[in-house]
Each structure stands twice: as C-alpha cells, then as structure tokens.
Backbone as a chain_set.jsonl record, in Angstrom:
{"seq": "MTEDPEFKGYIHDVGGPTANFRGPACAKQRTRGACTDRRCLGTKPCPALKADHRDYTGLLRKLRKLPGVKKVFVRSGIRFDYVMADPDPDRTFLRELTEHHVSGQLKVAPEHVSDAVLSKMGKPKNAVYQQFAARYFALNQQYHLKQYLVPYLMSSHPGSTLKEAIELAEYLRDLGYMPEQVQDFYPT", "coords": {"N": [[12.962, 3.007, -23.9], [10.684, 4.549, -24.385], [11.069, 5.133, -27.017], [10.702, 2.854, -28.416], [8.914, 1.299, -30.991], [6.763, -0.298, -30.284], [5.906, 0.639, -27.872], [3.254, 2.016, -26.106], [2.808, 4.188, -24.551], [2.22, 3.754, -21.919], [3.307, 3.048, -18.69], [3.313, 0.342, -16.827], [3.852, -0.596, -14.191], [5.56, 0.696, -11.551], [8.094, 0.061, -9.484], [7.258, -2.344, -8.214], [6.086, -4.861, -5.777], [5.324, -3.425, -2.603], [6.179, -0.891, -3.373], [6.574, 1.769, -2.498], [8.277, 1.606, -0.362], [11.239, 2.274, -0.301], [14.788, 2.152, -0.406], [17.088, 2.614, 2.418], [15.658, 2.201, 5.667], [16.34, 3.635, 7.877], [18.975, 5.634, 9.363], [20.839, 3.933, 10.564], [20.603, 1.575, 9.123], [21.998, 2.0, 6.807], [24.681, 1.571, 7.4], [24.813, -0.682, 9.079], [22.982, -2.55, 8.228], [19.837, -4.381, 8.258], [18.025, -4.424, 11.332], [18.304, -6.989, 13.776], [16.719, -7.465, 15.909], [14.324, -6.085, 15.763], [11.563, -4.701, 13.865], [11.239, -2.509, 11.089], [8.76, -1.563, 10.29], [5.823, -2.601, 11.855], [3.838, -3.756, 14.476], [3.917, -1.273, 15.537], [5.541, 1.558, 14.096], [9.125, 1.612, 14.041], [10.939, 3.817, 16.159], [13.193, 4.908, 14.951], [12.661, 4.86, 12.281], [12.639, 6.338, 9.123], [10.252, 7.602, 7.537], [9.639, 8.473, 4.406], [8.594, 9.732, 1.423], [9.587, 11.271, -0.616], [11.641, 10.707, -2.519], [10.552, 8.612, -4.081], [8.189, 9.82, -4.967], [9.322, 11.858, -6.478], [10.552, 10.315, -8.496], [8.264, 9.234, -9.772], [7.12, 11.6, -10.71], [9.092, 12.453, -12.542], [8.926, 10.388, -14.427], [6.318, 10.785, -15.351], [6.656, 13.101, -16.809], [8.146, 12.425, -19.025], [8.641, 12.533, -22.543], [6.206, 11.114, -24.63], [5.14, 9.439, -22.723], [2.115, 8.51, -21.48], [0.714, 7.634, -19.224], [1.522, 6.598, -15.921], [1.662, 3.89, -13.849], [1.184, 2.447, -10.56], [0.99, -0.634, -9.764], [1.512, -3.072, -8.41], [1.291, -2.748, -5.697], [1.356, -1.025, -2.498], [2.896, -0.13, 0.664], [0.684, 0.55, 2.996], [0.909, 1.189, 5.7], [3.367, 2.374, 5.848], [2.898, 4.656, 4.358], [1.127, 5.907, 6.098], [2.843, 6.387, 8.197], [4.429, 8.403, 7.315], [5.479, 11.651, 7.971], [4.709, 13.864, 6.467], [2.638, 16.556, 6.289], [0.914, 17.258, 4.244], [0.439, 14.975, 2.889], [1.567, 14.341, 0.384], [2.571, 12.247, -1.288], [0.471, 10.301, -1.194], [-1.609, 11.817, -2.237], [-0.687, 12.375, -4.889], [-0.306, 9.784, -5.826], [-2.966, 8.791, -5.77], [-4.245, 10.606, -7.512], [-2.808, 10.388, -9.955], [-1.629, 7.813, -10.438], [-3.027, 5.371, -10.12], [-4.613, 2.643, -11.52], [-7.366, 2.247, -11.527], [-7.684, 0.434, -9.472], [-6.195, 0.087, -6.289], [-3.753, -1.807, -4.736], [-3.29, -3.147, -1.555], [-2.039, -4.518, 1.544], [-3.633, -5.331, 4.135], [-3.875, -7.718, 5.439], [-5.46, -8.889, 7.554], [-8.357, -8.375, 9.694], [-8.63, -8.543, 12.382], [-7.303, -7.369, 15.347], [-5.905, -8.961, 17.166], [-4.932, -11.092, 15.602], [-3.471, -9.645, 13.721], [-1.476, -8.589, 15.365], [-0.016, -10.908, 15.992], [0.968, -11.379, 13.475], [2.718, -9.355, 13.249], [1.886, -6.938, 12.321], [0.39, -3.65, 11.828], [-2.352, -2.301, 13.814], [-5.796, -2.757, 12.858], [-7.036, -0.293, 12.715], [-5.176, 1.455, 11.587], [-5.136, 0.701, 8.894], [-7.822, 1.303, 8.322], [-7.818, 4.086, 8.649], [-6.074, 4.788, 6.573], [-7.594, 3.858, 4.358], [-9.841, 5.532, 4.561], [-8.681, 8.05, 4.033], [-7.744, 7.614, 1.427], [-10.161, 7.14, 0.013], [-11.408, 9.589, 0.463], [-9.719, 11.294, -0.973], [-10.163, 10.281, -3.536], [-12.804, 11.088, -3.854], [-12.45, 13.86, -3.728], [-10.954, 14.301, -6.084], [-12.767, 13.507, -7.928], [-12.851, 10.806, -8.75], [-13.315, 7.312, -9.367], [-12.051, 4.935, -7.885], [-10.861, 1.837, -6.694], [-10.053, 0.036, -3.67], [-8.065, -2.643, -3.163], [-7.856, -5.134, -0.97], [-5.371, -7.338, 0.226], [-5.845, -10.304, 1.859], [-5.527, -12.685, 4.545], [-6.169, -15.99, 5.488], [-6.453, -18.342, 8.206], [-4.115, -17.801, 9.677], [-1.697, -18.275, 12.301], [-3.105, -17.845, 15.487], [-5.499, -17.056, 14.589], [-8.654, -17.885, 15.237], [-11.833, -19.584, 15.039], [-13.506, -17.497, 15.731], [-12.091, -15.154, 14.868], [-11.96, -15.71, 12.165], [-14.639, -15.571, 11.464], [-15.061, -12.886, 12.048], [-13.486, -11.703, 10.033], [-14.871, -12.658, 7.761], [-17.37, -11.437, 8.161], [-16.633, -8.773, 7.979], [-15.891, -8.603, 5.263], [-18.36, -9.221, 4.13], [-19.881, -7.007, 5.016], [-18.615, -4.984, 3.65], [-19.429, -5.598, 1.162], [-17.868, -7.043, -0.48], [-16.475, -9.493, -2.49], [-13.905, -11.488, -2.37], [-11.568, -12.413, -4.903], [-9.333, -13.865, -4.564], [-7.755, -15.452, -1.818], [-5.251, -15.568, 0.571], [-4.152, -18.426, 2.128], [-2.83, -19.327, 5.113], [-0.517, -21.786, 5.493], [1.166, -23.895, 7.379], [4.28, -25.441, 6.843]], "CA": [[11.667, 2.376, -23.882], [9.698, 5.422, -25.021], [11.34, 5.185, -28.457], [10.345, 1.563, -29.004], [7.67, 1.447, -31.744], [5.694, -1.064, -29.628], [5.513, 1.343, -26.643], [1.978, 2.719, -26.312], [2.712, 5.349, -23.671], [1.821, 3.364, -20.569], [4.246, 2.325, -17.844], [2.294, -0.386, -16.074], [4.138, -0.801, -12.77], [6.834, 1.281, -11.127], [8.518, -0.255, -8.132], [6.945, -3.693, -7.759], [5.414, -4.927, -4.478], [5.798, -2.464, -1.599], [6.919, 0.058, -4.197], [6.899, 3.005, -1.809], [9.245, 1.358, 0.705], [12.481, 2.273, -1.06], [15.987, 2.624, 0.277], [17.237, 2.289, 3.841], [14.57, 2.674, 6.51], [16.874, 4.55, 8.884], [20.401, 5.908, 9.189], [21.601, 2.753, 10.991], [20.549, 0.543, 8.084], [23.009, 2.311, 5.789], [25.983, 1.046, 7.787], [24.737, -1.952, 9.8], [21.968, -3.451, 7.674], [18.572, -4.474, 8.995], [18.106, -4.829, 12.74], [17.929, -8.383, 14.005], [15.818, -7.551, 17.054], [13.107, -5.301, 15.589], [11.114, -4.442, 12.503], [11.058, -1.095, 10.762], [7.306, -1.431, 10.403], [5.292, -3.762, 12.564], [2.651, -3.316, 15.196], [4.151, 0.18, 15.577], [6.805, 1.851, 13.405], [10.316, 1.835, 14.853], [11.191, 5.254, 16.319], [14.272, 5.344, 14.06], [12.187, 4.809, 10.9], [12.518, 7.606, 8.396], [9.211, 7.423, 6.517], [9.815, 9.609, 3.498], [8.225, 9.352, 0.065], [10.032, 12.287, -1.582], [12.401, 10.091, -3.605], [9.632, 7.865, -4.945], [7.313, 10.811, -5.599], [10.152, 12.499, -7.513], [10.685, 9.372, -9.596], [6.991, 9.185, -10.487], [6.973, 12.881, -11.43], [10.003, 12.424, -13.704], [8.367, 9.477, -15.419], [5.13, 11.425, -15.943], [7.077, 14.183, -17.709], [8.871, 11.922, -20.19], [7.905, 12.608, -23.81], [5.662, 9.838, -25.077], [4.507, 8.723, -21.621], [0.743, 8.966, -21.242], [0.291, 7.314, -17.871], [2.45, 5.792, -15.123], [0.87, 3.22, -12.817], [1.744, 1.647, -9.473], [-0.019, -1.699, -9.741], [1.822, -4.216, -7.546], [0.868, -2.464, -4.336], [2.163, -0.163, -1.633], [2.772, -0.338, 2.106], [-0.186, 1.589, 3.533], [1.391, 1.597, 7.015], [4.48, 3.287, 5.594], [2.261, 5.918, 3.961], [0.569, 6.527, 7.298], [3.952, 6.782, 9.075], [5.094, 9.574, 6.725], [5.038, 12.849, 8.687], [4.314, 14.924, 5.538], [1.266, 16.962, 6.633], [0.108, 17.383, 3.028], [0.257, 13.642, 2.291], [1.875, 14.556, -1.03], [2.657, 10.985, -2.025], [-0.849, 9.692, -1.323], [-2.379, 12.664, -3.159], [-0.229, 12.169, -6.264], [-0.605, 8.392, -6.163], [-4.397, 8.696, -6.038], [-4.626, 11.416, -8.667], [-2.111, 10.095, -11.209], [-0.933, 6.534, -10.623], [-3.853, 4.205, -9.852], [-5.294, 2.248, -12.758], [-8.709, 1.787, -11.195], [-7.657, -0.225, -8.17], [-4.933, 0.131, -5.563], [-3.575, -3.012, -3.927], [-2.616, -3.012, -0.264], [-2.111, -5.786, 2.274], [-3.914, -5.266, 5.572], [-3.72, -9.114, 5.838], [-6.574, -9.366, 8.374], [-9.05, -7.274, 10.364], [-8.563, -8.772, 13.825], [-6.067, -6.849, 15.952], [-5.173, -10.07, 17.801], [-4.213, -11.802, 14.542], [-2.499, -8.702, 13.158], [-0.364, -8.516, 16.312], [0.799, -12.112, 15.785], [1.614, -11.228, 12.167], [3.662, -8.237, 13.29], [1.28, -5.886, 11.491], [-0.287, -2.617, 12.622], [-3.767, -2.52, 14.107], [-6.747, -2.524, 11.774], [-7.353, 1.139, 12.667], [-4.234, 2.101, 10.659], [-5.683, 0.442, 7.555], [-9.078, 2.04, 8.176], [-7.458, 5.5, 8.441], [-5.557, 4.884, 5.212], [-8.72, 3.695, 3.425], [-10.661, 6.749, 4.62], [-7.956, 9.111, 3.305], [-7.726, 7.253, 0.01], [-11.485, 7.371, -0.561], [-11.649, 11.044, 0.491], [-8.987, 11.863, -2.116], [-10.896, 9.901, -4.739], [-13.966, 11.97, -3.929], [-11.936, 15.2, -4.033], [-10.511, 14.346, -7.483], [-13.868, 12.997, -8.759], [-12.404, 9.528, -9.306], [-13.94, 6.118, -8.786], [-11.008, 3.921, -7.833], [-11.119, 0.883, -5.629], [-8.969, -0.41, -2.814], [-8.094, -4.103, -3.17], [-7.072, -5.616, 0.171], [-4.887, -8.713, 0.32], [-6.216, -10.831, 3.167], [-4.985, -14.019, 4.795], [-6.936, -16.806, 6.431], [-5.776, -19.432, 8.926], [-2.839, -17.433, 10.284], [-1.652, -18.615, 13.731], [-3.804, -16.852, 16.296], [-6.836, -16.893, 14.037], [-9.579, -18.951, 15.605], [-13.105, -19.464, 14.336], [-14.007, -16.145, 16.036], [-11.423, -14.179, 13.984], [-12.358, -16.044, 10.8], [-15.984, -15.008, 11.3], [-14.87, -11.431, 12.023], [-13.003, -11.38, 8.688], [-15.973, -12.917, 6.828], [-18.39, -10.399, 8.352], [-16.057, -7.534, 7.436], [-16.03, -8.679, 3.81], [-19.795, -9.138, 3.843], [-20.33, -5.631, 5.24], [-18.052, -4.183, 2.555], [-20.01, -6.039, -0.103], [-16.698, -7.437, -1.261], [-16.265, -10.937, -2.655], [-12.526, -11.608, -2.857], [-11.275, -13.407, -5.928], [-8.237, -14.678, -4.044], [-7.436, -15.316, -0.396], [-4.072, -16.336, 0.959], [-4.403, -19.292, 3.264], [-1.566, -19.653, 5.771], [-0.399, -23.239, 5.624], [2.517, -24.195, 7.879], [4.889, -26.654, 6.268]], "C": [[10.638, 3.239, -24.617], [9.892, 5.511, -26.536], [11.032, 3.865, -29.161], [9.012, 1.721, -29.747], [6.482, 0.7, -31.12], [5.173, -0.374, -28.359], [4.281, 2.194, -26.914], [1.794, 3.915, -25.379], [2.368, 5.028, -22.231], [2.939, 2.584, -19.879], [3.366, 1.657, -16.784], [2.598, -0.622, -14.607], [5.52, -0.262, -12.45], [7.093, 0.885, -9.683], [8.239, -1.662, -7.658], [6.263, -3.686, -6.399], [6.102, -4.046, -3.443], [6.655, -1.385, -2.252], [7.38, 1.293, -3.434], [7.913, 2.829, -0.682], [10.598, 1.166, 0.046], [13.646, 2.734, -0.188], [16.026, 2.23, 1.741], [16.127, 2.921, 4.676], [15.039, 3.67, 7.571], [18.378, 4.719, 8.634], [21.252, 4.684, 9.55], [21.665, 1.693, 9.895], [21.608, 0.77, 7.007], [24.354, 1.671, 6.111], [25.927, -0.349, 8.4], [23.767, -2.961, 9.206], [20.727, -3.463, 8.542], [18.814, -4.931, 10.428], [17.658, -6.271, 12.879], [16.873, -8.504, 15.092], [14.537, -6.737, 16.918], [12.788, -5.137, 14.122], [10.962, -2.947, 12.296], [9.586, -0.719, 10.881], [6.83, -2.692, 11.091], [4.032, -3.317, 13.246], [2.695, -1.803, 15.401], [5.447, 0.439, 14.823], [7.943, 2.063, 14.399], [10.542, 3.344, 14.98], [12.29, 5.781, 15.387], [13.851, 5.364, 12.592], [12.091, 6.209, 10.313], [11.529, 7.372, 7.249], [9.218, 8.662, 5.634], [9.565, 9.137, 2.066], [8.756, 10.322, -0.991], [10.782, 11.69, -2.762], [11.47, 9.39, -4.592], [8.667, 8.812, -5.67], [8.061, 11.52, -6.722], [10.328, 11.606, -8.72], [9.408, 9.323, -10.426], [6.752, 10.47, -11.286], [7.86, 12.918, -12.68], [9.446, 11.545, -14.818], [7.147, 10.081, -16.114], [5.506, 12.466, -16.986], [7.798, 13.701, -18.964], [8.031, 12.059, -21.457], [7.448, 11.208, -24.235], [4.989, 9.032, -23.986], [3.134, 9.34, -21.36], [0.336, 8.782, -19.785], [1.305, 6.385, -17.217], [1.646, 5.208, -13.961], [1.742, 2.54, -11.764], [0.711, 0.554, -9.253], [0.271, -2.816, -8.755], [1.424, -3.987, -6.101], [1.856, -1.622, -3.566], [1.99, -0.6, -0.179], [1.945, 0.812, 2.675], [0.306, 2.081, 4.885], [2.582, 2.544, 6.89], [3.957, 4.651, 5.152], [1.767, 6.644, 5.204], [1.662, 6.983, 8.272], [4.667, 8.028, 8.564], [4.576, 10.836, 7.405], [4.603, 14.013, 7.782], [2.861, 15.33, 5.802], [0.349, 17.063, 5.412], [-0.197, 16.03, 2.382], [0.477, 13.697, 0.772], [1.891, 13.256, -1.819], [1.276, 10.388, -2.247], [-1.721, 10.498, -2.287], [-1.979, 12.377, -4.617], [-0.481, 10.735, -6.727], [-2.065, 8.259, -6.587], [-4.774, 9.416, -7.322], [-4.041, 10.91, -9.981], [-1.729, 8.63, -11.461], [-1.726, 5.272, -10.299], [-4.651, 3.895, -11.115], [-6.692, 1.691, -12.493], [-8.777, 1.087, -9.857], [-6.251, -0.195, -7.585], [-4.86, -1.083, -4.654], [-2.773, -2.682, -2.664], [-2.831, -4.309, 0.513], [-2.374, -5.576, 3.762], [-3.8, -6.642, 6.232], [-4.903, -9.678, 6.621], [-7.27, -8.154, 8.96], [-9.009, -7.388, 11.882], [-7.23, -8.263, 14.369], [-5.243, -7.948, 16.604], [-4.346, -10.827, 16.765], [-3.139, -10.899, 13.949], [-1.274, -8.577, 14.069], [0.559, -9.724, 16.151], [1.538, -12.059, 14.447], [2.695, -10.156, 12.181], [3.184, -7.08, 12.436], [0.617, -4.843, 12.377], [-1.756, -2.962, 12.847], [-4.624, -2.172, 12.895], [-7.08, -1.039, 11.626], [-6.429, 1.885, 11.698], [-4.714, 1.912, 9.226], [-6.958, 1.252, 7.326], [-8.821, 3.535, 7.948], [-6.926, 5.715, 7.031], [-6.704, 4.826, 4.195], [-9.577, 4.957, 3.397], [-9.985, 7.892, 3.864], [-7.962, 8.851, 1.807], [-9.077, 7.548, -0.638], [-11.85, 8.851, -0.548], [-10.932, 11.729, -0.675], [-9.666, 11.498, -3.434], [-12.104, 10.804, -4.932], [-13.523, 13.383, -4.322], [-11.559, 15.344, -5.506], [-11.564, 13.805, -8.451], [-13.461, 11.724, -9.5], [-13.189, 8.404, -8.649], [-12.93, 4.985, -8.887], [-11.238, 3.069, -6.59], [-9.845, 0.592, -4.842], [-9.102, -1.927, -2.74], [-7.227, -4.606, -2.021], [-6.645, -7.072, -0.006], [-5.178, -9.179, 1.74], [-5.736, -12.262, 3.305], [-5.881, -14.743, 5.801], [-6.008, -17.809, 7.102], [-4.417, -19.068, 9.515], [-2.84, -17.865, 11.75], [-2.248, -17.477, 14.563], [-5.208, -16.597, 15.79], [-7.672, -18.114, 14.391], [-10.843, -18.785, 14.77], [-13.683, -18.056, 14.531], [-13.401, -15.115, 15.07], [-11.761, -14.449, 12.518], [-13.741, -15.471, 10.499], [-15.911, -13.489, 11.228], [-14.419, -10.979, 10.626], [-14.12, -11.559, 7.657], [-17.056, -11.841, 6.939], [-17.915, -9.05, 7.824], [-16.222, -7.504, 5.913], [-17.49, -8.562, 3.395], [-20.282, -7.694, 3.953], [-19.79, -4.678, 4.177], [-18.756, -4.469, 1.226], [-18.929, -6.51, -1.056], [-16.573, -8.95, -1.286], [-14.86, -11.124, -3.217], [-12.391, -12.712, -3.91], [-10.188, -14.357, -5.457], [-8.099, -14.414, -2.547], [-6.182, -16.135, -0.151], [-4.456, -17.158, 2.18], [-3.055, -19.679, 3.854], [-1.546, -21.154, 6.019], [1.004, -23.575, 6.101], [3.056, -25.488, 7.282], [6.06, -27.119, 7.115]], "O": [[9.82, 2.723, -25.38], [8.98, 5.918, -27.255], [11.102, 3.788, -30.388], [8.059, 2.239, -29.165], [5.328, 1.03, -31.397], [4.128, -0.752, -27.83], [4.268, 2.999, -27.845], [0.757, 4.577, -25.407], [2.238, 5.933, -21.407], [3.447, 1.596, -20.409], [2.756, 2.33, -15.953], [1.666, -0.833, -13.83], [6.522, -0.708, -13.01], [6.39, 1.324, -8.772], [8.934, -2.142, -6.763], [5.894, -2.62, -5.906], [7.329, -3.942, -3.423], [7.715, -1.019, -1.744], [8.466, 1.81, -3.697], [8.362, 3.819, -0.105], [11.052, 0.038, -0.143], [13.488, 3.608, 0.664], [15.105, 1.587, 2.244], [15.71, 4.049, 4.413], [14.246, 4.45, 8.098], [18.964, 4.03, 7.8], [22.273, 4.43, 8.91], [22.67, 0.996, 9.759], [22.058, -0.182, 6.369], [25.085, 1.271, 5.206], [26.875, -1.122, 8.264], [23.734, -4.112, 9.639], [20.587, -2.648, 9.455], [19.708, -5.735, 10.691], [16.746, -6.72, 12.185], [16.202, -9.531, 15.192], [13.738, -6.694, 17.853], [13.618, -5.396, 13.25], [10.6, -2.213, 13.215], [9.223, 0.292, 11.481], [7.416, -3.757, 10.897], [3.235, -2.579, 12.667], [1.661, -1.137, 15.436], [6.368, -0.374, 14.897], [7.74, 2.628, 15.474], [10.355, 4.076, 14.007], [12.313, 6.971, 15.07], [14.608, 5.836, 11.744], [11.542, 7.128, 10.92], [11.917, 6.994, 6.144], [8.85, 9.755, 6.065], [10.252, 8.245, 1.569], [8.398, 10.196, -2.162], [10.581, 12.121, -3.898], [11.598, 9.566, -5.804], [8.372, 8.62, -6.85], [7.501, 11.757, -7.792], [10.262, 12.08, -9.855], [9.466, 9.368, -11.655], [6.241, 10.425, -12.405], [7.427, 13.36, -13.744], [9.487, 11.907, -15.994], [6.965, 9.909, -17.32], [4.761, 12.69, -17.94], [8.037, 14.493, -19.876], [6.842, 11.737, -21.451], [8.22, 10.25, -24.196], [4.329, 8.036, -24.281], [3.013, 10.528, -21.061], [-0.299, 9.651, -19.187], [1.872, 5.504, -17.864], [1.028, 5.942, -13.189], [2.868, 2.119, -12.033], [-0.324, 0.788, -8.628], [-0.669, -3.464, -8.294], [1.24, -4.948, -5.354], [3.029, -1.517, -3.924], [1.065, -1.338, 0.16], [2.449, 1.926, 2.821], [0.147, 3.259, 5.203], [2.776, 3.417, 7.736], [4.512, 5.683, 5.529], [1.964, 7.851, 5.347], [1.425, 7.875, 9.086], [5.433, 8.645, 9.303], [3.369, 11.076, 7.421], [4.172, 15.048, 8.289], [1.949, 14.538, 5.565], [-0.87, 16.963, 5.547], [-0.992, 15.947, 1.446], [-0.317, 13.172, -0.008], [1.297, 13.17, -2.893], [0.941, 10.007, -3.369], [-2.483, 9.924, -3.065], [-2.841, 12.163, -5.47], [-0.829, 10.503, -7.885], [-2.364, 7.686, -7.634], [-5.54, 8.891, -8.131], [-4.7, 10.989, -11.018], [-1.525, 8.251, -12.615], [-1.139, 4.194, -10.213], [-5.281, 4.776, -11.7], [-7.135, 0.765, -13.172], [-9.802, 1.134, -9.177], [-5.26, -0.418, -8.281], [-5.788, -1.357, -3.892], [-1.729, -2.031, -2.714], [-3.707, -5.104, 0.173], [-1.445, -5.635, 4.568], [-3.644, -6.73, 7.45], [-5.312, -10.815, 6.387], [-6.829, -7.024, 8.751], [-9.322, -6.428, 12.587], [-6.164, -8.672, 13.91], [-4.014, -7.882, 16.602], [-3.19, -11.165, 17.019], [-2.019, -11.346, 13.703], [-0.15, -8.47, 13.578], [1.781, -9.577, 16.172], [2.617, -12.636, 14.309], [3.492, -10.053, 11.248], [3.991, -6.328, 11.891], [0.315, -5.111, 13.54], [-2.323, -3.808, 12.155], [-4.222, -1.395, 12.029], [-7.375, -0.58, 10.522], [-6.856, 2.845, 11.057], [-4.701, 2.854, 8.435], [-7.147, 1.824, 6.253], [-9.513, 4.174, 7.157], [-7.274, 6.694, 6.37], [-6.773, 5.65, 3.283], [-9.994, 5.401, 2.327], [-10.649, 8.625, 3.131], [-8.163, 9.77, 1.013], [-9.133, 8.138, -1.717], [-12.534, 9.322, -1.457], [-11.48, 12.642, -1.292], [-9.734, 12.322, -4.346], [-12.391, 11.235, -6.048], [-14.159, 14.023, -5.159], [-11.812, 16.385, -6.112], [-11.3, 13.66, -9.645], [-13.692, 11.58, -10.701], [-13.664, 8.533, -7.521], [-12.943, 4.19, -9.828], [-11.748, 3.542, -5.575], [-8.73, 0.863, -5.289], [-10.133, -2.441, -2.305], [-6.001, -4.516, -2.084], [-7.459, -7.931, -0.346], [-4.797, -8.519, 2.707], [-5.559, -12.968, 2.313], [-6.289, -14.183, 6.818], [-4.911, -18.082, 6.614], [-3.635, -19.966, 9.825], [-3.891, -17.826, 12.389], [-1.929, -16.306, 14.36], [-6.02, -15.987, 16.485], [-7.429, -19.22, 13.909], [-10.899, -17.928, 13.888], [-14.277, -17.492, 13.612], [-14.129, -14.292, 14.514], [-11.839, -13.516, 11.719], [-13.982, -14.95, 9.41], [-16.621, -12.87, 10.435], [-14.92, -9.983, 10.104], [-14.298, -10.713, 6.781], [-17.593, -11.389, 5.928], [-18.706, -8.277, 7.283], [-16.643, -6.494, 5.349], [-17.813, -7.883, 2.421], [-21.012, -7.214, 3.085], [-20.433, -3.683, 3.845], [-18.682, -3.675, 0.289], [-19.055, -6.391, -2.274], [-16.565, -9.606, -0.244], [-14.646, -10.939, -4.415], [-13.003, -13.776, -3.819], [-10.123, -15.507, -5.89], [-8.302, -13.295, -2.077], [-6.071, -17.269, -0.618], [-5.018, -16.638, 3.144], [-2.23, -20.29, 3.175], [-2.434, -21.711, 6.665], [1.945, -23.544, 5.307], [2.358, -26.501, 7.229], [6.697, -28.122, 6.791]]}, "num_chains": 1, "name": "protein.A"}
C-alpha cells in the first residue's frame, strides 16, 4: 500500500467499529466461544474479561513507523467501556490514541445518558462514559490538542419514556451539541 503511487501517507481507519475490542475477551472464549448467558461488556464487565490494549497499541505503533506513512487514524470508533476496563495504570492506549490517532474527532457510543435506559440496553452507567470523556479531554489539554468527542446516541429505546428523552435533550443542550444524526430505535 505504501508503494502505491496514489498513496498519500494517510491510513484513514485501522480496525473498523469497536476497533480496540480485538481478539478473544477471555481465556474461555478461545475454546468455547462467546458465553450464551452473559456479556463480556455490559452494565458491568464480566470478571473473566481480559481488557488489554497491548496488541492493538503495538499494531498502531508498527503502522506509524512504516516508511511513507504520515498519519494513522482510528475513525470508526472505539469501545470506551473497554478502555475504562483496561487495568493499565498509565492508560497507554488512550494516551497514544489521543496523541497520534484521532483526526479531530473520536467516535464513541454511549447510546444514552439515562442509567435506566442504559441498563435495558445492557450498557454501562453514564458515569463510565463521563469518566472516559474527562480523561480524553484532559489528555487533549495535556498534548495541546483540540479534538472532539462524537457520541452516538439512540432515541426511543425500550425503557425510554418522555422523562428520559427530555434528559437526553437537556444533556445535549447543556453540551451545546447539535447532533447531525440520531439513531431511533424502531422495533420491527
């Protein structure tokens, strides 16, 4: 790819959606596949989950070092809850992602802001997203970058009443964020 005369030095997306959630989530998954009775990530990470970004961080580092590569981006989005589940005290992946691999905006999917709705979705509490956002923005400040966080949000999910819809709208208003797209849950 780097030898193609049309290549300009930019790798636009490494990993696709949920790029950082690579490989088996635990030792059991290697031999038995995914569990039928639980989720690796959900309202709380499974105790057997091995949250580890070393492989993906290594891949991004290798790509950055290739001759002719100017910049390597992760554009499709990452699992913020998986980042927060990683026990790495230095948050190496998040640091390197923020410093080297964001093209101005990082996409993540908190889905909603109401803990009641998030629980029905099988997602972590809003506090997990807020902690991730705070770390991401602190790293941007540390590296003197102005990068944005683009949240994917969903309306009309089961469990979302008018109260939760207003909570989501007020959250967006308080952020000063006008979403260009919203996923609307539509049961078929």
